[in-house]
Coordinates of N, CA and C in Angstrom, one line a residue:
M1 N 18.1 -34.3 -5.6 CA 17.8 -32.9 -5.7 C 16.6 -32.3 -5.8
Y2 N 15.5 -33.2 -5.7 CA 14.0 -33.1 -5.4 C 14.4 -33.1 -3.9
D3 N 14.5 -33.9 -3.4 CA 14.5 -33.8 -1.5 C 15.2 -32.5 -1.1
K4 N 16.3 -32.1 -1.8 CA 16.7 -31.0 -0.6 C 15.9 -30.1 -1.2
E5 N 15.4 -29.5 -2.6 CA 14.4 -28.8 -2.4 C 13.2 -28.8 -1.7
K6 N 12.6 -29.9 -1.2 CA 11.8 -30.2 -0.4 C 12.0 -29.9 0.8
D7 N 13.1 -30.5 1.6 CA 13.8 -30.1 2.9 C 13.9 -28.3 2.7
Q8 N 14.1 -27.8 2.1 CA 13.8 -26.4 2.0 C 13.1 -25.7 2.2
A9 N 12.0 -26.0 1.2 CA 10.5 -25.7 1.1 C 9.9 -25.8 2.6
D10 N 10.1 -26.9 3.2 CA 9.5 -27.5 4.2 C 10.1 -26.5 5.3
A11 N 11.6 -26.3 5.5 CA 12.0 -25.7 6.5 C 11.2 -23.6 6.4
V12 N 11.2 -23.7 5.0 CA 10.6 -22.1 5.2 C 9.1 -22.2 5.3
C13 N 8.1 -23.3 5.4 CA 7.1 -23.4 5.8 C 7.0 -23.5 7.1
Q14 N 7.9 -24.0 7.6 CA 7.9 -24.1 9.3 C 8.3 -22.6 10.1
L15 N 9.2 -21.9 9.1 CA 9.0 -20.7 9.6 C 7.8 -19.6 9.6
Q16 N 6.9 -19.9 8.4 CA 5.7 -18.8 8.4 C 5.0 -19.5 9.4
T17 N 5.1 -20.9 10.0 CA 4.2 -21.8 10.8 C 4.3 -20.9 12.4
L18 N 5.6 -20.8 12.7 CA 6.1 -20.2 13.7 C 5.5 -18.9 13.9
L19 N 5.6 -18.0 12.7 CA 4.9 -16.8 12.8 C 3.5 -16.5 13.1
L20 N 2.9 -17.7 12.1 CA 1.6 -17.8 12.7 C 1.2 -17.9 13.9
L21 N 1.9 -18.8 14.3 CA 2.0 -19.0 15.8 C 1.9 -18.3 16.8
N22 N 2.6 -17.2 16.7 CA 3.4 -16.0 16.9 C 4.4 -16.6 18.1
K23 N 5.1 -17.6 17.4 CA 6.3 -17.9 18.0 C 7.7 -17.3 18.0
K24 N 7.4 -15.8 18.4 CA 8.6 -15.0 17.5 C 10.3 -15.4 18.0
D25 N 10.2 -15.9 18.9 CA 11.8 -16.8 19.3 C 12.4 -17.7 18.8
E26 N 11.6 -18.4 18.5 CA 11.7 -19.7 17.8 C 12.0 -19.3 16.3
A27 N 11.1 -18.5 15.6 CA 11.2 -17.7 14.0 C 12.7 -16.7 14.2
M28 N 13.1 -16.4 15.2 CA 14.0 -15.5 15.2 C 15.2 -16.6 15.1
E29 N 15.1 -17.5 15.7 CA 16.6 -18.7 15.6 C 16.4 -19.2 14.7
L30 N 15.6 -19.4 13.9 CA 15.4 -20.0 12.3 C 16.0 -19.3 11.6
M31 N 15.3 -18.0 11.8 CA 16.0 -17.0 10.9 C 17.3 -16.7 10.9
N32 N 18.3 -17.1 12.0 CA 19.7 -17.0 12.2 C 20.2 -18.0 11.8
N33 N 19.5 -19.1 11.3 CA 20.1 -20.2 10.6 C 21.0 -19.4 9.4
S34 N 21.9 -19.4 8.7 CA 22.6 -18.9 7.9 C 21.9 -19.5 6.7
N35 N 21.7 -20.6 6.7 CA 21.0 -21.6 5.6 C 19.5 -21.2 5.2
M36 N 18.7 -21.0 6.3 CA 17.5 -20.3 5.9 C 17.2 -19.6 5.1
L37 N 18.2 -18.4 5.3 CA 18.5 -17.0 4.4 C 18.6 -17.7 3.0
L38 N 19.4 -18.4 2.7 CA 19.7 -18.8 1.6 C 18.8 -19.8 1.1
W39 N 17.9 -20.6 1.6 CA 16.9 -21.2 1.1 C 15.6 -20.3 0.8
I40 N 15.3 -19.4 1.8 CA 14.4 -18.5 1.4 C 14.9 -17.7 -0.2
Q41 N 15.6 -17.3 -0.1 CA 16.0 -16.8 -1.6 C 15.9 -17.7 -2.4
Q42 N 16.0 -19.0 -3.0 CA 16.1 -20.3 -3.7 C 14.6 -20.5 -3.7
T43 N 13.9 -20.4 -3.0 CA 12.5 -20.7 -3.0 C 11.7 -19.9 -3.3
P44 N 10.3 -19.9 -3.6 CA 9.1 -18.7 -4.2 C 8.7 -18.2 -2.9
F45 N 9.1 -18.5 -1.7 CA 8.4 -17.9 -0.4 C 8.7 -16.8 0.0
L46 N 9.9 -16.2 -0.6 CA 10.2 -15.0 0.1 C 9.0 -13.9 0.7
G47 N 8.2 -13.7 -0.9 CA 7.2 -12.7 -0.6 C 6.3 -13.1 0.5
K48 N 5.9 -14.5 0.6 CA 5.0 -15.0 1.4 C 5.2 -14.8 2.7
I49 N 6.8 -15.6 3.1 CA 7.3 -14.6 4.6 C 7.2 -13.3 4.9
I50 N 7.7 -12.4 4.1 CA 8.0 -11.0 4.2 C 6.3 -10.7 4.5
H51 N 5.3 -11.0 3.6 CA 4.1 -10.3 3.5 C 3.2 -11.0 5.1
C52 N 3.6 -12.1 5.7 CA 3.5 -12.9 6.8 C 3.7 -12.0 7.6
A53 N 5.0 -11.7 8.0 CA 5.2 -10.7 8.8 C 4.8 -9.5 9.1
V54 N 5.0 -8.9 7.8 CA 4.0 -7.8 8.2 C 2.5 -7.5 8.7
A55 N 1.7 -8.9 7.9 CA 0.5 -8.5 8.2 C 0.2 -8.7 9.8
L56 N 1.3 -9.4 10.4 CA 0.8 -9.9 11.9 C 2.3 -8.9 12.9
N57 N 2.6 -7.9 12.4 CA 3.3 -6.7 12.9 C 4.2 -7.0 14.0
D58 N 4.8 -7.9 13.2 CA 6.1 -8.8 13.9 C 7.4 -7.8 13.6
R59 N 7.4 -6.7 14.3 CA 8.9 -5.4 13.9 C 10.1 -6.5 13.7
K60 N 10.2 -7.4 14.5 CA 11.4 -7.8 15.0 C 11.8 -8.3 13.6
I61 N 11.0 -9.3 13.1 CA 11.3 -10.2 11.9 C 11.4 -9.5 10.9
V62 N 10.4 -8.7 10.7 CA 10.6 -7.4 9.5 C 11.9 -6.4 9.4
E63 N 12.1 -6.4 10.6 CA 13.4 -5.7 10.5 C 14.5 -6.3 9.8
A64 N 14.5 -7.4 10.7 CA 15.8 -8.8 10.8 C 15.7 -9.3 8.9
F65 N 14.4 -8.7 8.2 CA 14.4 -9.7 7.0 C 15.0 -8.2 6.0
L66 N 14.8 -6.9 6.5 CA 15.1 -5.8 5.5 C 16.4 -6.0 5.8
L67 N 17.2 -6.1 6.9 CA 18.8 -6.2 7.2 C 19.4 -7.4 6.5
K68 N 18.8 -8.3 6.3 CA 19.9 -9.5 5.9 C 18.9 -9.9 4.3
L69 N 17.6 -9.4 4.1 CA 17.5 -9.7 2.8 C 16.6 -8.4 2.3
P70 N 17.8 -7.3 1.5 CA 16.9 -6.2 1.2 C 15.7 -6.5 0.7
A71 N 15.5 -7.0 -0.3 CA 14.9 -7.4 -1.8 C 13.8 -7.7 -1.4
S72 N 14.0 -8.2 0.0 CA 12.3 -8.3 0.8 C 11.5 -7.3 0.2
A73 N 12.0 -6.0 0.9 CA 11.1 -4.9 0.9 C 10.0 -4.3 -0.1
E74 N 10.5 -5.3 -1.3 CA 10.0 -5.1 -2.5 C 9.3 -6.3 -3.2
A75 N 9.1 -7.6 -2.4 CA 9.1 -8.8 -2.6 C 7.5 -9.0 -2.6
K76 N 7.0 -9.5 -3.9 CA 5.1 -9.7 -4.3 C 5.0 -10.9 -3.8
N77 N 3.2 -10.6 -3.6 CA 2.7 -11.9 -3.2 C 2.1 -12.6 -4.2
V78 N 1.2 -13.2 -4.1 CA 0.6 -13.8 -4.9 C -0.3 -12.9 -5.9
I79 N -0.8 -11.8 -5.2 CA -1.6 -10.8 -6.4 C -0.7 -9.7 -6.5
M80 N 0.7 -10.1 -6.3 CA 1.4 -8.9 -6.9 C 1.4 -7.3 -6.0
S81 N 1.1 -7.6 -4.9 CA 1.4 -6.5 -3.8 C 2.6 -6.7 -3.1
T82 N 3.1 -5.6 -3.1 CA 4.3 -5.1 -2.3 C 4.3 -5.1 -0.7
P83 N 5.0 -5.4 0.1 CA 4.7 -5.4 1.7 C 4.2 -4.0 2.2
I84 N 4.8 -2.6 1.3 CA 3.9 -1.5 2.1 C 2.3 -1.9 1.8
Y85 N 2.0 -2.1 0.7 CA 0.6 -2.3 0.2 C 0.1 -3.2 1.3
T86 N 0.7 -4.3 1.8 CA 0.1 -5.3 2.6 C -0.2 -4.6 4.0
A87 N 0.8 -3.9 4.7 CA 0.8 -3.3 5.8 C -0.3 -2.3 6.0
I88 N -0.4 -1.5 4.8 CA -1.5 -0.6 4.9 C -2.5 -1.2 4.6
E89 N -3.1 -1.9 3.7 CA -4.4 -2.6 3.7 C -4.8 -3.3 4.8
Q90 N -3.9 -3.7 5.8 CA -3.8 -4.3 7.3 C -4.0 -3.4 8.2
G91 N -3.9 -2.2 8.2 CA -3.8 -0.9 8.8 C -2.8 -1.1 10.0
K92 N -1.2 -1.9 9.0 CA -0.2 -1.8 10.0 C 0.6 -0.7 9.8
F93 N 0.4 0.8 10.3 CA 0.9 1.6 9.9 C 2.5 2.0 10.4
E94 N 2.7 1.4 11.6 CA 4.3 1.2 11.7 C 5.0 0.4 11.1
M95 N 4.4 -0.9 10.7 CA 5.4 -1.6 9.2 C 5.2 -1.0 8.3
A96 N 4.5 -0.3 7.9 CA 4.5 0.8 6.6 C 5.3 1.9 7.0
Q97 N 5.5 2.5 8.2 CA 6.3 3.6 8.1 C 8.2 2.9 7.9
I98 N 8.1 1.9 9.0 CA 9.4 1.1 8.8 C 9.7 0.8 7.3
L99 N 8.5 0.4 6.2 CA 9.1 0.2 4.6 C 9.4 1.3 4.1
L100 N 8.5 2.5 4.4 CA 8.5 3.9 3.4 C 10.0 4.2 3.9
N101 N 10.9 4.3 5.2 CA 12.0 4.6 5.5 C 13.1 4.0 4.7
K102 N 12.8 2.8 4.3 CA 13.6 2.1 3.4 C 13.4 2.2 1.6
N103 N 13.0 3.7 1.6 CA 12.5 4.1 0.1 C 11.7 3.2 -0.8
V104 N 11.0 2.3 -0.2 CA 10.2 1.5 -1.2 C 9.5 2.0 -2.2
D105 N 9.1 1.6 -3.1 CA 8.7 1.8 -4.6 C 6.9 2.2 -4.2
L106 N 6.4 3.4 -3.9 CA 5.1 3.5 -3.7 C 4.3 3.6 -4.9
T107 N 4.7 3.5 -6.0 CA 3.8 3.0 -7.2 C 3.5 1.8 -7.9
N108 N 3.6 0.6 -7.2 CA 3.1 -0.4 -7.8 C 1.8 -0.8 -8.1
V109 N 1.3 -1.1 -8.5 CA -0.2 -1.7 -8.9 C -0.5 -2.9 -9.3
N110 N -1.2 -3.8 -8.0 CA -1.3 -4.9 -8.1 C -2.2 -5.7 -9.0
A111 N -2.5 -7.0 -9.1 CA -2.7 -7.6 -9.8 C -4.6 -7.3 -9.9
H112 N -5.0 -6.6 -9.2 CA -6.5 -6.2 -9.1 C -6.4 -4.8 -9.6
G113 N -5.4 -4.5 -9.3 CA -5.3 -3.0 -10.4 C -5.2 -1.6 -9.5
N114 N -5.1 -2.1 -8.3 CA -4.8 -1.2 -6.6 C -3.7 -0.8 -6.5
N115 N -3.6 0.3 -6.4 CA -2.2 0.8 -5.7 C -1.8 1.3 -4.6
I116 N -1.2 1.6 -3.8 CA -1.6 1.9 -2.1 C -2.8 3.1 -1.6
A117 N -2.8 4.0 -2.5 CA -4.1 4.8 -2.4 C -5.3 4.3 -2.3
H118 N -5.5 2.9 -2.8 CA -6.9 2.2 -2.9 C -6.9 1.7 -1.3
A119 N -5.8 1.5 -0.7 CA -6.2 0.8 0.3 C -5.9 2.0 1.7
L120 N -5.1 2.8 1.4 CA -5.1 3.8 2.3 C -6.4 4.9 2.8
V121 N -7.0 4.9 1.7 CA -8.6 6.2 2.0 C -8.8 5.5 3.1
R122 N -8.9 4.0 3.5 CA -9.9 3.7 4.6 C -9.5 3.8 5.8
Y123 N -8.5 4.7 5.7 CA -7.9 4.5 7.3 C -8.0 6.2 7.6
D124 N -8.0 6.3 9.0 CA -7.7 7.7 9.7 C -6.7 7.4 10.3
D125 N -5.2 8.3 10.2 CA -3.5 8.2 10.3 C -3.5 8.9 9.9
P126 N -2.5 9.6 10.8 CA -1.3 10.6 10.0 C -0.6 10.2 8.8
F127 N -0.2 8.4 9.1 CA 0.2 8.2 7.9 C -0.3 8.1 6.3
V128 N -1.7 8.0 6.7 CA -2.4 8.2 5.3 C -2.1 9.6 4.7
E129 N -2.1 10.8 5.7 CA -2.0 12.1 4.9 C -0.4 12.3 4.3
K130 N 0.1 11.6 4.8 CA 1.8 11.7 4.6 C 2.3 10.9 3.2
C131 N 1.3 9.6 3.0 CA 1.6 9.0 1.7 C 0.8 9.8 0.6
I132 N -0.5 10.3 1.4 CA -1.2 10.9 0.0 C -0.7 12.2 -0.4
T133 N 0.3 13.1 0.5 CA 1.5 13.7 0.2 C 2.4 13.7 -0.7
L134 N 2.5 12.6 -0.6 CA 4.0 11.7 -1.4 C 3.7 11.7 -2.6
L135 N 1.9 11.0 -2.7 CA 1.8 10.7 -4.0 C 0.9 11.8 -4.6
R136 N 1.0 12.8 -4.2 CA 0.6 13.9 -5.3 C 1.8 14.6 -5.8
M137 N 3.0 14.1 -5.5 CA 4.4 14.6 -6.5 C 4.7 13.3 -7.6
T138 N 3.8 12.4 -7.6 CA 4.3 11.7 -8.9 C 3.6 12.2 -10.0
K139 N 4.2 11.5 -10.9 CA 3.6 12.2 -12.4 C 2.9 10.5 -13.0
D140 N 2.0 10.0 -12.2 CA 1.4 8.8 -12.7 C 0.3 8.8 -12.2
N141 N -0.4 9.8 -11.5 CA -1.2 10.2 -11.2 C -2.1 9.2 -10.7
L142 N -1.4 8.7 -9.6 CA -1.9 7.7 -8.8 C -3.4 7.5 -7.8
L143 N -3.2 8.7 -7.4 CA -4.4 9.4 -6.7 C -5.5 9.1 -7.4
D144 N -5.5 8.9 -8.7 CA -6.8 9.3 -9.8 C -6.9 7.8 -10.1
Q145 N -6.0 6.7 -10.0 CA -6.0 5.4 -10.9 C -7.2 4.8 -10.5
Q146 N -7.7 4.3 -11.7 CA -8.5 3.2 -11.8 C -8.4 1.8 -11.5
N147 N -8.8 1.2 -10.9 CA -8.7 -0.6 -10.8 C -9.1 -1.3 -12.0
L148 N -9.4 -2.4 -11.5 CA -9.9 -3.5 -12.6 C -11.5 -3.1 -12.9
L149 N -12.1 -2.9 -11.6 CA -13.3 -2.3 -11.4 C -14.1 -1.1 -11.7
G150 N -12.7 0.0 -12.3 CA -12.8 1.4 -12.6 C -12.9 2.2 -11.4
E151 N -13.0 1.6 -10.4 CA -12.5 2.3 -8.6 C -11.9 3.2 -8.9
T152 N -11.5 4.4 -8.3 CA -10.6 5.3 -8.1 C -10.5 5.0 -6.5
P153 N -9.2 5.6 -5.9 CA -9.6 6.1 -4.5 C -10.6 6.8 -4.1
L154 N -10.9 7.8 -4.7 CA -11.9 8.6 -4.4 C -13.4 7.7 -4.0
H155 N -13.6 6.8 -5.2 CA -14.7 6.2 -5.1 C -14.8 5.4 -3.6
L156 N -13.4 4.8 -3.0 CA -13.2 3.8 -1.7 C -13.5 4.9 -1.2
A157 N -12.9 6.0 -0.7 CA -12.9 6.8 0.1 C -14.4 7.1 0.8
C158 N -15.6 7.4 -0.4 CA -16.7 7.8 -0.5 C -17.5 6.4 0.5
L159 N -17.1 5.6 -0.3 CA -17.8 4.0 0.3 C -17.6 4.3 1.6
Y160 N -16.4 4.1 2.0 CA -16.0 4.0 3.5 C -16.4 5.0 4.2
G161 N -17.0 6.6 3.6 CA -17.4 7.7 4.4 C -16.6 8.3 5.4
N162 N -15.2 8.0 4.5 CA -13.7 8.9 5.2 C -13.8 10.4 4.9
I163 N -14.5 11.1 5.4 CA -14.5 12.3 4.9 C -13.1 13.4 4.7
R164 N -12.6 12.9 5.9 CA -11.1 13.6 5.6 C -10.3 12.9 4.7
N165 N -10.4 12.0 4.4 CA -9.7 11.7 3.3 C -10.5 11.8 1.4
V166 N -11.7 11.8 1.5 CA -12.1 12.6 0.5 C -11.7 13.9 0.6
Q167 N -11.8 14.8 1.5 CA -11.3 16.1 1.5 C -9.9 16.2 0.7
L168 N -9.0 15.5 1.2 CA -7.6 15.2 0.8 C -7.3 15.0 -0.7
L169 N -8.1 14.3 -1.2 CA -8.2 13.6 -2.4 C -9.0 14.9 -3.5
L170 N -9.8 15.3 -2.8 CA -10.4 16.8 -3.7 C -9.5 18.0 -3.5
D171 N -8.5 18.1 -2.3 CA -7.8 19.0 -2.7 C -6.3 18.4 -3.5
S172 N -6.3 17.4 -3.9 CA -4.9 16.8 -4.7 C -5.8 17.0 -6.4
H173 N -6.5 17.6 -6.7 CA -7.7 17.4 -7.9 C -7.9 16.4 -8.9
V174 N -8.5 15.4 -7.9 CA -8.5 13.9 -8.3 C -10.2 14.3 -9.5
S175 N -10.5 13.5 -10.3 CA -11.6 13.7 -10.9 C -12.8 13.1 -10.3
I176 N -13.7 14.1 -10.2 CA -15.0 13.3 -9.6 C -16.1 12.7 -10.3
I177 N -15.6 12.8 -11.7 CA -16.6 12.3 -12.7 C -16.2 11.1 -13.4
K178 N -15.0 10.5 -13.0 CA -14.7 9.1 -13.6 C -15.8 8.0 -13.1
K179 N -15.8 7.3 -14.0 CA -17.0 6.0 -14.0 C -16.3 4.8 -13.6
T180 N -17.1 4.1 -12.9 CA -16.6 2.8 -12.9 C -17.3 1.9 -14.3
R181 N -16.6 0.7 -13.8 CA -17.0 -0.3 -15.2 C -18.6 -0.8 -15.2
S182 N -19.4 -0.1 -14.3 CA -20.5 -0.3 -13.8 C -21.3 0.9 -14.5
G183 N -20.6 1.6 -14.4 CA -21.1 3.3 -14.9 C -21.6 4.0 -13.7
K184 N -20.5 4.3 -12.3 CA -21.0 4.5 -11.5 C -19.7 5.7 -10.9
K185 N -20.3 7.0 -10.5 CA -19.3 8.0 -10.1 C -19.2 7.9 -8.3
A186 N -18.0 8.5 -8.3 CA -17.8 9.0 -6.7 C -18.9 8.8 -5.9
Q187 N -19.9 9.8 -6.2 CA -21.0 10.1 -5.6 C -22.1 9.1 -5.4
D188 N -22.0 8.3 -6.6 CA -23.1 6.9 -6.3 C -22.3 6.1 -5.2
Y189 N -21.0 6.1 -4.8 CA -20.5 5.2 -3.8 C -20.8 5.8 -2.4
A190 N -20.7 7.0 -2.6 CA -21.0 7.9 -1.4 C -22.6 8.0 -1.0
I191 N -23.5 7.6 -1.8 CA -24.9 6.9 -1.1 C -24.9 6.3 0.2
E192 N -23.6 4.8 -0.3 CA -23.9 3.9 0.6 C -23.2 4.0 2.0
A193 N -22.6 5.2 2.2 CA -21.9 5.8 3.5 C -22.7 6.4 4.3
D194 N -22.4 5.9 5.8 CA -23.4 6.2 7.0 C -23.5 7.9 6.7
N195 N -22.7 8.6 6.4 CA -22.6 10.1 6.7 C -22.7 10.6 5.2
S196 N -23.7 9.9 3.7 CA -23.6 10.4 2.7 C -23.5 11.9 2.8
S197 N -24.6 12.8 3.3 CA -25.0 14.0 2.8 C -24.0 14.9 3.0
Q198 N -23.1 14.5 4.1 CA -21.8 15.4 4.2 C -20.9 14.8 2.8
I199 N -20.8 13.6 2.2 CA -19.5 13.6 1.5 C -20.0 14.1 0.0
I200 N -21.3 14.1 -0.1 CA -21.9 14.2 -1.4 C -22.0 15.8 -1.4
S201 N -22.2 16.5 -0.4 CA -21.6 18.2 -0.5 C -20.5 18.8 -0.7
L202 N -19.8 17.7 -0.1 CA -18.3 17.9 -0.9 C -18.1 17.9 -2.1
L203 N -18.4 17.0 -2.8 CA -18.0 16.5 -3.8 C -19.3 17.4 -5.1
Q204 N -20.6 18.0 -4.5 CA -21.0 18.9 -5.2 C -20.5 20.2 -5.4
N205 N -19.9 20.6 -4.3 CA -19.1 21.8 -4.1 C -17.9 22.1 -5.1
C206 N -17.5 20.9 -5.9 CA -16.2 21.0 -6.5 C -16.9 20.9 -8.0
H207 N -16.1 21.8 -8.9 CA -16.5 22.2 -10.3 C -16.5 20.7 -10.7
P208 N -17.8 20.3 -11.6 CA -17.6 18.9 -12.3 C -16.8 18.7 -13.6
H209 N -16.4 19.4 -13.8 CA -15.2 18.7 -14.6 C -13.5 19.2 -14.0
R210 N -13.2 19.1 -12.9 CA -12.0 19.2 -12.8 C -11.4 18.0 -13.2
V211 N -10.0 17.9 -13.7 CA -9.1 16.7 -13.7 C -8.2 16.7 -12.5
S212 N -7.3 15.5 -12.7 CA -6.3 15.2 -12.4 C -5.3 16.2 -12.4
K213 N -4.4 16.6 -11.8 CA -3.3 17.4 -12.3 C -1.8 17.2 -11.3
S214 N -0.7 17.2 -12.0 CA 0.4 16.6 -11.0 C 1.0 17.7 -10.7
G215 N 1.0 19.0 -11.2 CA 1.8 20.2 -10.9 C 2.7 20.3 -9.6
S216 N 3.4 21.5 -9.6 CA 4.3 21.6 -8.5 C 3.6 21.6 -7.4
F217 N 4.0 20.9 -5.7 CA 3.3 20.7 -5.0 C 4.4 21.5 -4.0
T218 N 4.0 22.0 -2.9 CA 4.7 22.6 -2.0 C 4.8 21.5 -0.6
N219 N 5.9 20.6 0.0 CA 5.7 19.6 0.6 C 5.6 20.4 2.2
L220 N 4.5 20.8 2.6 CA 4.6 21.5 3.8 C 4.6 20.7 4.7
L221 N 4.8 19.3 4.7 CA 4.8 18.8 5.9 C 6.5 18.0 6.4
G222 N 7.4 18.7 5.6 CA 8.7 18.8 5.9 C 8.8 16.9 5.4
I223 N 8.2 16.5 4.5 CA 8.9 14.9 4.3 C 9.6 14.9 2.8
K224 N 10.4 13.9 3.8 CA 11.7 13.5 2.7 C 10.9 13.3 1.6
V225 N 11.6 13.5 0.1 CA 10.7 12.7 -1.2 C 11.7 11.3 -1.7
P226 N 11.3 10.4 -1.6 CA 11.8 9.4 -2.3 C 12.4 9.8 -3.9
K227 N 13.6 9.4 -4.1 CA 14.1 9.9 -5.5 C 12.8 9.2 -6.6
F228 N 12.7 8.3 -6.5 CA 11.9 7.5 -7.5 C 10.7 8.4 -8.0
L229 N 10.4 9.2 -6.9 CA 8.8 9.8 -6.8 C 9.0 11.4 -7.5
K230 N 10.7 12.0 -7.4 CA 10.7 13.2 -8.3 C 10.4 13.8 -9.3
K231 N 10.0 14.2 -9.8 CA 9.7 14.8 -10.9 C 9.8 16.4 -11.5
E232 N 10.0 16.8 -12.5 CA 10.4 18.1 -13.1 C 8.5 18.7 -12.8
E233 N 8.8 19.7 -12.6 CA 7.9 20.6 -12.2 C 7.1 20.8 -13.4
C234 N 5.8 21.0 -13.3 CA 4.9 21.4 -14.2 C 4.2 22.8 -14.4
D235 N 3.7 23.3 -15.7 CA 3.3 24.4 -15.4 C 1.9 24.6 -14.8

């Protein structure tokens, strides 16, 4: 039994190696082996392979996985991130859109306490606004959620100096007074940005005691809201 399990694990590792070497045709040939799909499901490597394919921006492999192994859309890696988090973290927005089209869960929080909003705010891309719009519709206050260091997405948007995303978050009524575990507010993070004066001005023009709210929101972008994000309207 041990030898059989080892052979299966070796085959799955071979698939990952082919992906890393950008040998896509050989990887697809291995994927088309009916036993390979079974082996992937029987070993703890499903998350490892799908996250690898997503990070490498390999659309063909990712779509093959989603078609043949639908569970791969939510498969977590060693830090409990889902594939869409990995796609966003790596700036692979085509991959992220493919996963979003599969109605994946956007509310997952990984082992570091980060949700996808923490990864989104680093980038300037239309996909960022689309996801922030969707996250506004949750009742979980994901746009205002703190990670294990106490950082909110606003802290990180300020650190990265991303004015557009800072404004998007402020328009979503996130708190500007939440502090990290080391006692720093978003404005303290903004000091590190190249365009700190502009960001600090945005923060200072907000009411200091505004808090996050998840009230009704009109979807002006025409985005179809996934079922798991729908909630009752709040007063």
